[in-house]
Coordinates of C-alpha atoms and ligand atoms in Angstrom, one line a residue:
X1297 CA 35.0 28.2 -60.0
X1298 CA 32.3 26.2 -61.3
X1299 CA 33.1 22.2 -61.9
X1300 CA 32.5 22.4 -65.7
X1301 CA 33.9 20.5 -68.5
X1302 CA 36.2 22.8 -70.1
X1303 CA 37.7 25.9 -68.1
X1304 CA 37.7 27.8 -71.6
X1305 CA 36.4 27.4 -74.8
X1306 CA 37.9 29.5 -77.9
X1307 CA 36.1 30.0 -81.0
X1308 CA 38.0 29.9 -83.5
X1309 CA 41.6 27.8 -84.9
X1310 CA 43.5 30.5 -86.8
X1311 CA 46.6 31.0 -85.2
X1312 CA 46.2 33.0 -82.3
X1313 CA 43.1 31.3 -81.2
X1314 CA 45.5 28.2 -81.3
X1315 CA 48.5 29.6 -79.8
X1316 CA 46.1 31.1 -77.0
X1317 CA 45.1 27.2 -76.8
X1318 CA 49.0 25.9 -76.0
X1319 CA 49.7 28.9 -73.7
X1320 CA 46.5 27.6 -71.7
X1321 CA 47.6 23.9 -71.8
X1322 CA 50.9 25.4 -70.6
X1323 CA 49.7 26.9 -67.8
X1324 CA 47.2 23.7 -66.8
X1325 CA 44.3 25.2 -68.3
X1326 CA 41.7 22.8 -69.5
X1327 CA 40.5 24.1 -73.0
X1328 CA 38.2 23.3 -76.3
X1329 CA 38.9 25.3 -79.1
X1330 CA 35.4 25.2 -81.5
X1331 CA 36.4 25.9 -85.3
X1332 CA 33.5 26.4 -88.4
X1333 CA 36.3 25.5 -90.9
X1334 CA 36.4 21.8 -91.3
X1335 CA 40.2 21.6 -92.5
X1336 CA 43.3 24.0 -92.0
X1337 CA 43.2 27.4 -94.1
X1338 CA 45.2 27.0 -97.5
X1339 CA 45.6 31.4 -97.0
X1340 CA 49.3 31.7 -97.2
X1341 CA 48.6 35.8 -95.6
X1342 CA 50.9 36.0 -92.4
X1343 CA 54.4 35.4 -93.6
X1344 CA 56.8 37.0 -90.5
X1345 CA 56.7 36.4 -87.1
X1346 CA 58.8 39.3 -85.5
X1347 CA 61.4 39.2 -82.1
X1348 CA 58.3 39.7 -79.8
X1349 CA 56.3 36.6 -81.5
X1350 CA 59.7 34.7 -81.5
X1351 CA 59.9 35.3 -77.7
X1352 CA 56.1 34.3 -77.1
X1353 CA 57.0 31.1 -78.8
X1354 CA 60.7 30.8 -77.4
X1355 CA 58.9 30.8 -74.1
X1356 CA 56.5 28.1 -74.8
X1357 CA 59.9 25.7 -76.0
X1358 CA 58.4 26.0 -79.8
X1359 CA 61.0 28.2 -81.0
X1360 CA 63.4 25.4 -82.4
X1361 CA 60.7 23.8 -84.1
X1362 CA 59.3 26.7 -85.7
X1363 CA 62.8 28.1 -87.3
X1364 CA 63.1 24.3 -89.0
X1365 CA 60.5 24.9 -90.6
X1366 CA 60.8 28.6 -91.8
X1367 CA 63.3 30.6 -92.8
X1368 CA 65.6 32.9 -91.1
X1369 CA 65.8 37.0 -92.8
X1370 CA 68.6 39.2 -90.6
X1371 CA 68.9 41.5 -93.8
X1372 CA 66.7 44.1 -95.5
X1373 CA 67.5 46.2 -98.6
X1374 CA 65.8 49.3 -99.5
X1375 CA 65.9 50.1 -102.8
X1376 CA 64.9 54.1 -104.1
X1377 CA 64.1 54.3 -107.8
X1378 CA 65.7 51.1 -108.4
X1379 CA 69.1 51.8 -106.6
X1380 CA 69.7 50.3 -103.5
X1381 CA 69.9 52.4 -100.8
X1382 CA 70.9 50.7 -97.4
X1383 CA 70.5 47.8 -95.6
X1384 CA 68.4 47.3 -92.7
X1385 CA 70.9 45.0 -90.2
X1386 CA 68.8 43.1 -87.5
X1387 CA 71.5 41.8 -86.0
X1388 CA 71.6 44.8 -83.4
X1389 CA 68.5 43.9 -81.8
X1390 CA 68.6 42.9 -78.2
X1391 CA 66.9 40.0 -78.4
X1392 CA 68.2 36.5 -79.0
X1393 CA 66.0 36.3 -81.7
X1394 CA 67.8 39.4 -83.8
X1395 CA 65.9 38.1 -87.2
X1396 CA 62.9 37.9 -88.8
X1397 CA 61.2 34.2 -89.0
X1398 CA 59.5 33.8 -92.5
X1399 CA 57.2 31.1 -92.8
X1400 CA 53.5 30.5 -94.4
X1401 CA 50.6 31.0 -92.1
X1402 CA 49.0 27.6 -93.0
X1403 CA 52.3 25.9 -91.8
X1404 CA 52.3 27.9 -88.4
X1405 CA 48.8 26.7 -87.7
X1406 CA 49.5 23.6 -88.4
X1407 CA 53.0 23.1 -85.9
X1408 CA 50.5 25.4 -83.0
X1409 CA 47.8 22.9 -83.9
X1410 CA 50.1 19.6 -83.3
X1411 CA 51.4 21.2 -80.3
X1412 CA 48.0 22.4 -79.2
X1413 CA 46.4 18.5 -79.7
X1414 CA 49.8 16.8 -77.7
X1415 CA 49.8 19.0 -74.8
X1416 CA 45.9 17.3 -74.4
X1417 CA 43.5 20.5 -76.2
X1418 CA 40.7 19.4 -77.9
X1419 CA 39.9 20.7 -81.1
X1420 CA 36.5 20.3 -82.6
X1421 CA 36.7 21.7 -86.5
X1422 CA 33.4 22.0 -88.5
X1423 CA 31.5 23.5 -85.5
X1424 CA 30.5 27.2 -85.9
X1425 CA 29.4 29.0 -82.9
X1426 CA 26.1 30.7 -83.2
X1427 CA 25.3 32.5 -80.0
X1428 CA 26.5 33.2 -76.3
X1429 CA 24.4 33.5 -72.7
X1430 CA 26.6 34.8 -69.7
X1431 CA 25.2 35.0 -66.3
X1432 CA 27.7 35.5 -63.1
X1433 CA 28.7 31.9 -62.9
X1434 CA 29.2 30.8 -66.8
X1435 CA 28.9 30.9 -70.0
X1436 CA 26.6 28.9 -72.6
X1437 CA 27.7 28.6 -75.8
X1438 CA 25.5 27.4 -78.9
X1439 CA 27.1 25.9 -81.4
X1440 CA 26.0 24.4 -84.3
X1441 CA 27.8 21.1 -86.1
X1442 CA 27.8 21.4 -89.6
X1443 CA 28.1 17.9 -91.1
X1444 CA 25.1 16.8 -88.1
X1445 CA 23.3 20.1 -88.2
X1446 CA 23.6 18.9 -84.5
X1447 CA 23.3 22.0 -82.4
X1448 CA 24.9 22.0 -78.7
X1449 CA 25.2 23.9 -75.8
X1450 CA 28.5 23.8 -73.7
X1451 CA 28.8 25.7 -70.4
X1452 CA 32.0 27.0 -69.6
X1453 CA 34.0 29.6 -67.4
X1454 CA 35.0 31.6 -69.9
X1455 CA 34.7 32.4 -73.6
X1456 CA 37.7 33.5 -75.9
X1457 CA 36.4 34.8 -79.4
X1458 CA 39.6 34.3 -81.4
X1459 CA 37.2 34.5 -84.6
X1460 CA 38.9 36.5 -87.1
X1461 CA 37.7 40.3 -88.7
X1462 CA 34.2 39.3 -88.6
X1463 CA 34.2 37.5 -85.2
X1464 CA 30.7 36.6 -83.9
X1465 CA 31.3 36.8 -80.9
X1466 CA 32.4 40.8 -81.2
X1467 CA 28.8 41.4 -82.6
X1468 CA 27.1 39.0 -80.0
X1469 CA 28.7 41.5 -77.0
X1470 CA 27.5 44.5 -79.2
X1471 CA 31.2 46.2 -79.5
X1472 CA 31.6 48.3 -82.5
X1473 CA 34.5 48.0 -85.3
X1474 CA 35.5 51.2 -86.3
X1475 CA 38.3 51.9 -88.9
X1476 CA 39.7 53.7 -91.9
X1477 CA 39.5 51.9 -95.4
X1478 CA 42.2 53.3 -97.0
X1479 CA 40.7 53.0 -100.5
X1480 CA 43.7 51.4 -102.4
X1481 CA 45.2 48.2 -102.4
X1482 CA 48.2 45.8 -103.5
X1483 CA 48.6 42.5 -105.0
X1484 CA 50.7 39.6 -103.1
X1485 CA 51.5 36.6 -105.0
X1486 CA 53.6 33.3 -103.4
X1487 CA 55.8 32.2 -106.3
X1488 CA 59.3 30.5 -106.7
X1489 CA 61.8 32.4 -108.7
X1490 CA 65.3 33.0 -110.0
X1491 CA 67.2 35.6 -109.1
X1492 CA 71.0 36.5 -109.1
X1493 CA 71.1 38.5 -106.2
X1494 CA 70.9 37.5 -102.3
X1495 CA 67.7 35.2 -101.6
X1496 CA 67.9 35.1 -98.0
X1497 CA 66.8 38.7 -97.4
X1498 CA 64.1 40.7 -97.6
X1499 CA 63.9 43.3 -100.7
X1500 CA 62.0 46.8 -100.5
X1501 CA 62.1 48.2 -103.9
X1502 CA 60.4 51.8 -103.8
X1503 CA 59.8 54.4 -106.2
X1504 CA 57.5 57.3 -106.2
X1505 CA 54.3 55.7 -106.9
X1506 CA 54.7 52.0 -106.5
X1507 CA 56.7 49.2 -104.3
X1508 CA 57.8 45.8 -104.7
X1509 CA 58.3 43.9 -101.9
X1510 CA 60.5 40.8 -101.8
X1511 CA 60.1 38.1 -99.1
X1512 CA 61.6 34.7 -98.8
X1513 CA 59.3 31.6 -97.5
X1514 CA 59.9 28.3 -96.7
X1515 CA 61.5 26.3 -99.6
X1516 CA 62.5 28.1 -102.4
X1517 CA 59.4 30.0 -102.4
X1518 CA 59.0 33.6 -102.4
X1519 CA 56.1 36.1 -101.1
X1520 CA 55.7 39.6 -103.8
X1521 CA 54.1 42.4 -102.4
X1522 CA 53.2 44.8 -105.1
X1523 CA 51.7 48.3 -105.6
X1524 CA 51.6 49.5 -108.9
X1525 CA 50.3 53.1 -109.8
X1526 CA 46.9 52.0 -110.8
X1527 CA 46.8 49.1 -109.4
X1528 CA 43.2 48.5 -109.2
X1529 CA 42.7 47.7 -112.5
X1530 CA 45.8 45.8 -112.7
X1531 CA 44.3 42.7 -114.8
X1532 CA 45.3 39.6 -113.0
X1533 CA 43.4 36.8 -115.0
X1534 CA 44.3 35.1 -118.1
X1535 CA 48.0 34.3 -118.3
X1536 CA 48.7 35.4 -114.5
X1537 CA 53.1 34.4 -114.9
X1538 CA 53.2 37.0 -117.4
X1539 CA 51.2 39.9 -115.7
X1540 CA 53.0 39.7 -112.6
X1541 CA 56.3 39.5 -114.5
X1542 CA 55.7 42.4 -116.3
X1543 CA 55.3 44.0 -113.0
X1544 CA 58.2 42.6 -111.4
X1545 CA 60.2 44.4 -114.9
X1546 CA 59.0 47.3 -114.3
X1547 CA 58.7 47.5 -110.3
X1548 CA 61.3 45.0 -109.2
X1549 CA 64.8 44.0 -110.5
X1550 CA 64.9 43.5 -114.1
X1551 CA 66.6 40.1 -114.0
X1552 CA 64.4 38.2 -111.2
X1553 CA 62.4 35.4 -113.2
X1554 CA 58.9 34.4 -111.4
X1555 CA 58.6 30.3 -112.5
X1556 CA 55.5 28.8 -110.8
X1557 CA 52.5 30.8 -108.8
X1558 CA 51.5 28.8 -105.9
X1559 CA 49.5 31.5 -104.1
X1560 CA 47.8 34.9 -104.8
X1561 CA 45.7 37.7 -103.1
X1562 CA 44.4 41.3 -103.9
X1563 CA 43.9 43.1 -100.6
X1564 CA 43.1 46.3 -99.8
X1565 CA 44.4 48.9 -97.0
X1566 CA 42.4 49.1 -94.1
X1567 CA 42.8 49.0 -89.9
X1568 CA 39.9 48.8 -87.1
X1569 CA 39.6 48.9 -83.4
X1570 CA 37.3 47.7 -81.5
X1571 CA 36.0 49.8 -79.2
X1572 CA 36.5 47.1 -76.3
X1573 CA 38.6 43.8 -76.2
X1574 CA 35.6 42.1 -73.9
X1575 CA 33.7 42.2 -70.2
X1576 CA 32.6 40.1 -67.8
X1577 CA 33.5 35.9 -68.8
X1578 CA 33.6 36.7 -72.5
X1579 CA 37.3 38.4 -74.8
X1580 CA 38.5 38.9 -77.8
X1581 CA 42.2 38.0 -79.5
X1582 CA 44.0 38.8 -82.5
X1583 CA 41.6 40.0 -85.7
X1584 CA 38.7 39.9 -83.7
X1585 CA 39.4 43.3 -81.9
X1586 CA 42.0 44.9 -84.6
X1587 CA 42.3 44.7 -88.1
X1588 CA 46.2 46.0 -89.8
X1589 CA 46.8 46.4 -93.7
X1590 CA 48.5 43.1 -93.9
X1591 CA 51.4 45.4 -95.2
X1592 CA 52.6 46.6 -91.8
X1593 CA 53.0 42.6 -91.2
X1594 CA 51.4 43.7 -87.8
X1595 CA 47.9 41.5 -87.9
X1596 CA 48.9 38.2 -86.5
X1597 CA 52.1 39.3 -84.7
X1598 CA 49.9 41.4 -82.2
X1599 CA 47.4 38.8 -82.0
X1600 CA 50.5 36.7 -80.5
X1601 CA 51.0 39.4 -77.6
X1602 CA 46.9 39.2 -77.1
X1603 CA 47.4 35.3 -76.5
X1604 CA 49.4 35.7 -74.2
X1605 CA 48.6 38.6 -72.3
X1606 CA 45.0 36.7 -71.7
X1607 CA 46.4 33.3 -71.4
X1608 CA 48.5 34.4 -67.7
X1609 CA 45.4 36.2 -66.8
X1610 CA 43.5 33.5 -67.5
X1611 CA 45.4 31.1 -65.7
X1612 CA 45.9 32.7 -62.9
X1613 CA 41.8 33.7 -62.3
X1614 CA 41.1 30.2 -62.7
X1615 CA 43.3 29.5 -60.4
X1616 CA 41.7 31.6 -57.7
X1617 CA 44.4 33.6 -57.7
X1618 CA 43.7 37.1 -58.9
X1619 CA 40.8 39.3 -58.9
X1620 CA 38.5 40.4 -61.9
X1621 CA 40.5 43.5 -62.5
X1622 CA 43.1 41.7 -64.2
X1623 CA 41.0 41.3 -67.6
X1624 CA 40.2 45.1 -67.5
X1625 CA 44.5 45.8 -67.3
X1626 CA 44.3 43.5 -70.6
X1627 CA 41.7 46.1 -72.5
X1628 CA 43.8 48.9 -70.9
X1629 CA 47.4 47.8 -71.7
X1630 CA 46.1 45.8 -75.2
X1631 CA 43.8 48.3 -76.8
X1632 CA 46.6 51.3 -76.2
X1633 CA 49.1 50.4 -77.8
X1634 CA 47.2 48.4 -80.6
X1635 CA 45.6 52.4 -81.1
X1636 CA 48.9 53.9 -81.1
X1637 CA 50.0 50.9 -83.6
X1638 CA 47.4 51.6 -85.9
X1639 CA 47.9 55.4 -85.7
X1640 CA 51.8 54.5 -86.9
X1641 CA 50.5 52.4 -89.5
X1642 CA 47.8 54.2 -90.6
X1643 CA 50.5 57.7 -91.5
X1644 CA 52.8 54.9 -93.0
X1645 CA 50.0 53.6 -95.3
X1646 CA 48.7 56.9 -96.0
X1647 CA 52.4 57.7 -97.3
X1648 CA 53.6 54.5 -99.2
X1649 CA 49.7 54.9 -101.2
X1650 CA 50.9 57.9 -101.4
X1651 CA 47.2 59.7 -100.3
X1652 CA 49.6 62.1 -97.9
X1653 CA 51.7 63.7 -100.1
X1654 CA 52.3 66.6 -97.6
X1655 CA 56.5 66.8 -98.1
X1656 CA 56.7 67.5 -94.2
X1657 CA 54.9 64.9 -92.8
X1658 CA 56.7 62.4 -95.4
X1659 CA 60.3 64.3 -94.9
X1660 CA 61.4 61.8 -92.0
X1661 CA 60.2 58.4 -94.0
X1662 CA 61.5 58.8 -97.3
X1663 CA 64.0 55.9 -98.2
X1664 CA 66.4 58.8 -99.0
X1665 CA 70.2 59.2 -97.9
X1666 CA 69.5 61.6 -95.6
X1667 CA 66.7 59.5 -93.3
X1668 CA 69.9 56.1 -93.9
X1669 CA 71.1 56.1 -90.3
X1670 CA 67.7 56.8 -88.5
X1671 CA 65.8 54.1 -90.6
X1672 CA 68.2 51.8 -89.6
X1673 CA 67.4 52.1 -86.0
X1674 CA 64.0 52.5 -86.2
X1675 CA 63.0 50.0 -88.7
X1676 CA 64.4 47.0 -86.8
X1677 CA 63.0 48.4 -84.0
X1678 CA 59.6 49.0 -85.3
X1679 CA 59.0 45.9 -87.1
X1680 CA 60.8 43.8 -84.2
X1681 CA 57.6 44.9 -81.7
X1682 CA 60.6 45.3 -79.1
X1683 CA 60.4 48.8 -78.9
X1684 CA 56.6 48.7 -78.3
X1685 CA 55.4 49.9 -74.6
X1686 CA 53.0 49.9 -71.9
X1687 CA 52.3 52.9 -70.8
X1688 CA 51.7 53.8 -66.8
X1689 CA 48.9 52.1 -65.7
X1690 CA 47.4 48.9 -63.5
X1691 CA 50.4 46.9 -63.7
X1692 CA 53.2 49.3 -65.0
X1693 CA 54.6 51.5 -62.3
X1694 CA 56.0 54.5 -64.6
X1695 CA 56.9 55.5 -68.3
X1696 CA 60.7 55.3 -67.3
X1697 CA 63.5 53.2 -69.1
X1698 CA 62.4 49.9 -69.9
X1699 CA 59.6 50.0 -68.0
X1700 CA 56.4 48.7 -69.9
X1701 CA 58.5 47.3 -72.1
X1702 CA 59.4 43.0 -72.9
X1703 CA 62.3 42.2 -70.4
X1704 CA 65.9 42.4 -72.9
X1705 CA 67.5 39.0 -73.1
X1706 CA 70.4 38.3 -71.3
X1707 CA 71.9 34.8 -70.7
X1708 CA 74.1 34.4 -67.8
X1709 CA 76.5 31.6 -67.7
X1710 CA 77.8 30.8 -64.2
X1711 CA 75.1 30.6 -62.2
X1712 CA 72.7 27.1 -61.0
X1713 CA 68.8 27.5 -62.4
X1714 CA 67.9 30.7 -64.7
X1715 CA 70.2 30.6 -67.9
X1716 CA 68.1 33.5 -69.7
X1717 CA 66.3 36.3 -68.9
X1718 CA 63.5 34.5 -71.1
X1719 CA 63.5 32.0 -68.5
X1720 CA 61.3 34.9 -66.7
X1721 CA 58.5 34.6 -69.1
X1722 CA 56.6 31.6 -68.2
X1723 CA 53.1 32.8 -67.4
X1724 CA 52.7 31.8 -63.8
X1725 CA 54.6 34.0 -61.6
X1726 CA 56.3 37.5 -61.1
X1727 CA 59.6 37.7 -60.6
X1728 CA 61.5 40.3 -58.4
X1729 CA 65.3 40.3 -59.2
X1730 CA 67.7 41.8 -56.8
X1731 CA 71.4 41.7 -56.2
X1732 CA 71.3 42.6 -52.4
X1733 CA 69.4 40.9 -49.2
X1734 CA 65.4 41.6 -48.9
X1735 CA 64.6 42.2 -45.5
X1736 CA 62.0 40.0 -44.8
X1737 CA 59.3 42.0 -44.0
X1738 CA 59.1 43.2 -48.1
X1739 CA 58.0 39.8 -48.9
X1740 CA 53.9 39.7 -47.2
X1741 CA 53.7 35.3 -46.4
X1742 CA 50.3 35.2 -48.7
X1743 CA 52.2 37.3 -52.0
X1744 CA 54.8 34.9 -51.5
X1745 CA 52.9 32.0 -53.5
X1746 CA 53.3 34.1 -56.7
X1747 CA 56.4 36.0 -56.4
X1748 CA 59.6 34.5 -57.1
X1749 CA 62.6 36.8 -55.5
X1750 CA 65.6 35.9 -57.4
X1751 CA 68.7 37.6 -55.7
X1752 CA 71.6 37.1 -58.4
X1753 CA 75.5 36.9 -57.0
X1754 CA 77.7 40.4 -57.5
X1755 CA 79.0 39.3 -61.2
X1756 CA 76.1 38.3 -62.4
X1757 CA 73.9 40.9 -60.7
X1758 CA 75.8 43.5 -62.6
X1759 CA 75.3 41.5 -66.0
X1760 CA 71.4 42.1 -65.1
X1761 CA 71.7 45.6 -63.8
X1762 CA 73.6 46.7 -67.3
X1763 CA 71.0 44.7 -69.0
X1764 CA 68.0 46.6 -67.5
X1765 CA 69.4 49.7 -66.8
X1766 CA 69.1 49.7 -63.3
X1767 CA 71.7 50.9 -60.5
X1768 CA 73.1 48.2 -58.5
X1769 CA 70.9 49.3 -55.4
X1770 CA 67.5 48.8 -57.3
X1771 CA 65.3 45.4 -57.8
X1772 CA 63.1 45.1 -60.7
X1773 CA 59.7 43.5 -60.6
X1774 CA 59.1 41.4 -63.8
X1775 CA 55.4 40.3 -64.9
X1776 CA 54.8 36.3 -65.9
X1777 CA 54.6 37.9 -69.6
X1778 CA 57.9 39.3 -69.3
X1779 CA 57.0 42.9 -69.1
X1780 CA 58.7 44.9 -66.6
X1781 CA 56.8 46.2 -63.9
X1782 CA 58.6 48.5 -62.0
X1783 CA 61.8 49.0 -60.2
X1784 CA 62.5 50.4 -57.0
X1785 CA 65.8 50.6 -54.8
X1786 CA 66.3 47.7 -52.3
X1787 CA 64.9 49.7 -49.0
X1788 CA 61.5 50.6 -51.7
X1789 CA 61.0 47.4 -53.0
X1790 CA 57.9 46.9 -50.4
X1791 CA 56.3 50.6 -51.3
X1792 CA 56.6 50.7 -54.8
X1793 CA 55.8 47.0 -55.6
X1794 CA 53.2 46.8 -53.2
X1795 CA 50.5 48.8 -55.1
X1796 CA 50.9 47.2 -57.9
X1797 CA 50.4 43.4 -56.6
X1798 CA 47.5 44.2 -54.2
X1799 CA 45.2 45.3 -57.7
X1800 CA 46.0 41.8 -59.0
X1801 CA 46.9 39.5 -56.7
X1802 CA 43.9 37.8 -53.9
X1803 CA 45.3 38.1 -50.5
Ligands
FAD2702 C1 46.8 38.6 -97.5 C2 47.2 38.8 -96.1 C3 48.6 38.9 -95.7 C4 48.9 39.0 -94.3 N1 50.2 39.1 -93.9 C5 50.6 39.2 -92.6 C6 52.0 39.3 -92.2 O1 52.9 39.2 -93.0 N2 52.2 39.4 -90.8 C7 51.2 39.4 -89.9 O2 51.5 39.5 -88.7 N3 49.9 39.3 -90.3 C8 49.6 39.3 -91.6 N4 48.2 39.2 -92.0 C9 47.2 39.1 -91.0 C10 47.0 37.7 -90.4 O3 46.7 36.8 -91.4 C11 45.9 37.8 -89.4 O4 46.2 38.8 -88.4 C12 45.7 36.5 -88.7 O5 45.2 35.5 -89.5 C13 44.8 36.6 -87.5 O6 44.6 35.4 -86.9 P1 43.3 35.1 -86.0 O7 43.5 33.8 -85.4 O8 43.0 36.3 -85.1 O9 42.1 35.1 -87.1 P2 41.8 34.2 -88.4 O10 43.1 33.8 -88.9 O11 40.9 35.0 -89.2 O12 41.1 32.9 -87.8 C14 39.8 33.0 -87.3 C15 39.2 31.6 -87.3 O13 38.0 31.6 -86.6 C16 37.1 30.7 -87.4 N5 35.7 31.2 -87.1 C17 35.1 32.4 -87.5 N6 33.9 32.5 -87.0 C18 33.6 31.3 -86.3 C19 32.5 30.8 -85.5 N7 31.4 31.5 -85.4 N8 32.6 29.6 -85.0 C20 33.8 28.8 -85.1 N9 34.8 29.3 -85.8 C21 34.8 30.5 -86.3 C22 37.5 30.9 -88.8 O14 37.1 29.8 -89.6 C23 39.0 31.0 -88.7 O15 39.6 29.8 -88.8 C24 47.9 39.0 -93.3 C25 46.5 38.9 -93.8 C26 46.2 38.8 -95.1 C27 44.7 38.7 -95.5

């Protein structure tokens, strides 16, 4: 690698260029993060971070920090034509973080900002990058300083545009956007109310043309998500308490009171794709390669997965220690599931606006009795990200059982160094867990810098296997972003994980 200032620079501080930023500290990553914006955003937008971001965050010892400050939702009530229907229990999720976290996106840049700064990133805001020039070795990047009208060129090894839906950095590599605009929107106001019912959860109040959504924030602040029949010529100016009151009368529970508006926004329905995630020295993270209708609560919590899915591959290229491949398994793996994610989205959008009214294709989603029991499986499921998969491919061995998938917590208690299964996730290395002896010939002396072999004692080993779904004869191969590799019994271990190594890993 080149002897450059910065290993990577980032454009753009919104949170996932940021949290891409403390992953890369993490790993011993030197990094500059370049942001046009001269302060923090004020946009309240992003209010939940789901299991999976929990788990990203978990992993990089922020977790404890980040529920201090936000506020923990394990319930959610769905309401049909005002009566309430069921509640969604979270607690079921195998995860050790079986809730939602609410909290204001300004206040999660700002915690992955101080943590950013402190593990030694520098940050430079009010400098908006203009252009990019890659040859084989580097990257040049022109940025210009806005309070100076200083322009500068930095060389670096490689360029992260983490830039947001209209990322410059996406047009300067010439990918396209495409999407769907689904030609409606919905109104979200931050407000602090009254109400006599339960605070702490999250409310869905649907009817047949319109929704009200109820979210606690931080405080004793509330987030309203509203869709009204006609909503776009809903007038919100003039006396702005009143208008959305009326609509919480009519949409919401009659006796909630809305006191003081801190925060509103009119946005429409929409998702895009780019066509790729990046090539050569130069990616893209979080809005700059997909766009969701903020009403999935999809946008930045995928964004989290990109961080780190480019911060180990990063890391470890920079470290001489993989080939070029491993970006293209990020594209593959990333831009997947983000299709298949916005394919989900896009049918539920299509039904809560209420633009597919086709009575089959809406049968299954209906808050009715009948669809109870499922949609409390799948809900927590869905909006958790844990049930979201890789499919077969560079570095997933098969489709089968929990393969593809984020590695299930599991915390064992009697045994000296790993106390949790999240202890796996930590960017660097792959584990391979086993309860029986490797014969020595399955671990090759030059893989051996980068795979951990983990063989757990008989009780604990069958705490794992139960865990994972494995018979007691298999060994599982774990990737340093927790995903599960493959598995293989004990005598396969060198055949199955073999293939999928030697694509990565430099011998
Ligand atoms: C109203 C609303 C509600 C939402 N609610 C949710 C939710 O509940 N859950 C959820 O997961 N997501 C939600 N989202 C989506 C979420 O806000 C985004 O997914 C998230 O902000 C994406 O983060 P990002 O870092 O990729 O981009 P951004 O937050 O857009 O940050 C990009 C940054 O790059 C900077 N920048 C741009 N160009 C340049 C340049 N040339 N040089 C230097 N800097 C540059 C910008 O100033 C900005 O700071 C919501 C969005 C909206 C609009």
């Amino acid at each position: 690698m080149n002897n450059l200032k910065e290993d990577v620079v980032i454009v753009g501080a919104g949170p996932i260029g940021l949290l891409l930023g403390c992953w890369l500290r993490k790993l011993g990553v030197s990094v500059r993060i370049l942001e046009k914006r001269m302060t923090c955003s004020t946009q309240s937008k992003a209010t939940s971070m789901n299991a999976y971001s929990l788990t990203i965050l978990h992993a990089l010892g922020l977790y404890d920090t980040f529920e201090a400050a936000g506020k923990r939702v394990q319930d959610l009530h769905l309401y049909w034509q005002q009566k309430r229907l069921m509640r969604v229990n979270y607690r079921r999720l195998s995860s050790k973080y079986n809730h939602i976290l609410c909290l204001e996106q300004p206040k999660t840049e700002a915690l992955l900002e101080s943590h950013f700064l402190a593990a030694g990133g520098r940050l430079d805001r009010g400098v908006e990058v203009i252009r990019l020039q890659e040859d084989a070795e580097t990257v040049r990047v022109y940025a210009c300083h806005h309070e100076t009208s200083r322009e500068e060129c930095l060389t670096t090894n490689y360029v992260v545009g983490c830039d947001g839906g209209k990322s410059k950095i996406r047009e300067q590599l010439g990918f396209l956007f495409p999407g769907r605009n689904h030609g409606s929107g919905f109104i979200m106001v931050d407000a602090t109310i009254s109400w006599s019912d339960d605070l702490s959860s999250v409310h869905y109040f649907v009817s047949d043309d319109a929704f009200l959504i109820l979210i606690p924030l931080s405080g004793n602040k509330h987030r309203l998500i509203i869709r009204t029949p006609n909503n776009e010529n809903e007038k919100v100016n003039g006396d702005k308490l009143a208008v959305y009151q009326n609509l919480v009368k009519q949409y919401g529970p009659l006796d909630l009171t809305l006191h003081d508006i801190i925060w509103e926004s009119k946005t429409t329905y929409y998702n895009r794709l780019s066509d790729h995630y990046g090539q050569g020295r130069v990616w893209l993270a979080g809005d700059a390669c997909h766009l969701f209708s903020s009403i999935g609560g999809l946008g930045m919590n995928t964004g989290f997965q990109d961080a780190l899915g480019l911060a180990w591959r990063l890391a470890g290229l920079l470290k001489g220690r993989f080939h070029e491949t491993v970006l293209e398994s990020y594209e593959l793996e990333r831009r997947a599931l983000v299709q298949q994610l916005i394919g989900r989205t896009n049918e539920m959008t299509a039904m809560i606006t209420r633009v597919n009214r086709d009575p089959v294709a809406l049968r299954d989603w209906l808050p009715i009795m009948a669809n109870r029991d499922r949609l409390a499986t799948i809900l927590p499921l869905h909006f958790s990200g844990l049930s979201q998969r890789y499919e077969k491919g560079l570095l997933v061995e098969s489709s089968e059982s929990l393969i593809g998938q984020l590695i299930p917590y599991f915390a064992l208690t009697d045994q000296e160094i790993y106390l949790s299964s999240y202890d796996f996730i930590d960017g660097s290395y792959f584990y391979l867990l086993h309860g029986d002896t490797l014969s020595d010939e399955t671990f090759w002396p030059h893989y051996k810098k980068w795979i951990k072999p983990i063989q757990f004692q008989a009780d604990d080993w069958q705490q794992v296997t139960r865990s994972l779904g494995l018979q007691t004869d298999e060994a599982v191969l774990i990737r340093p972003d927790g995903i599960v590799a493959a598995k293989a019994t004990i005598q396969n271990t060198r055949k199955t994980f073999f293939p999928i190594l030697k694509q990565i890993i430099k011998e």
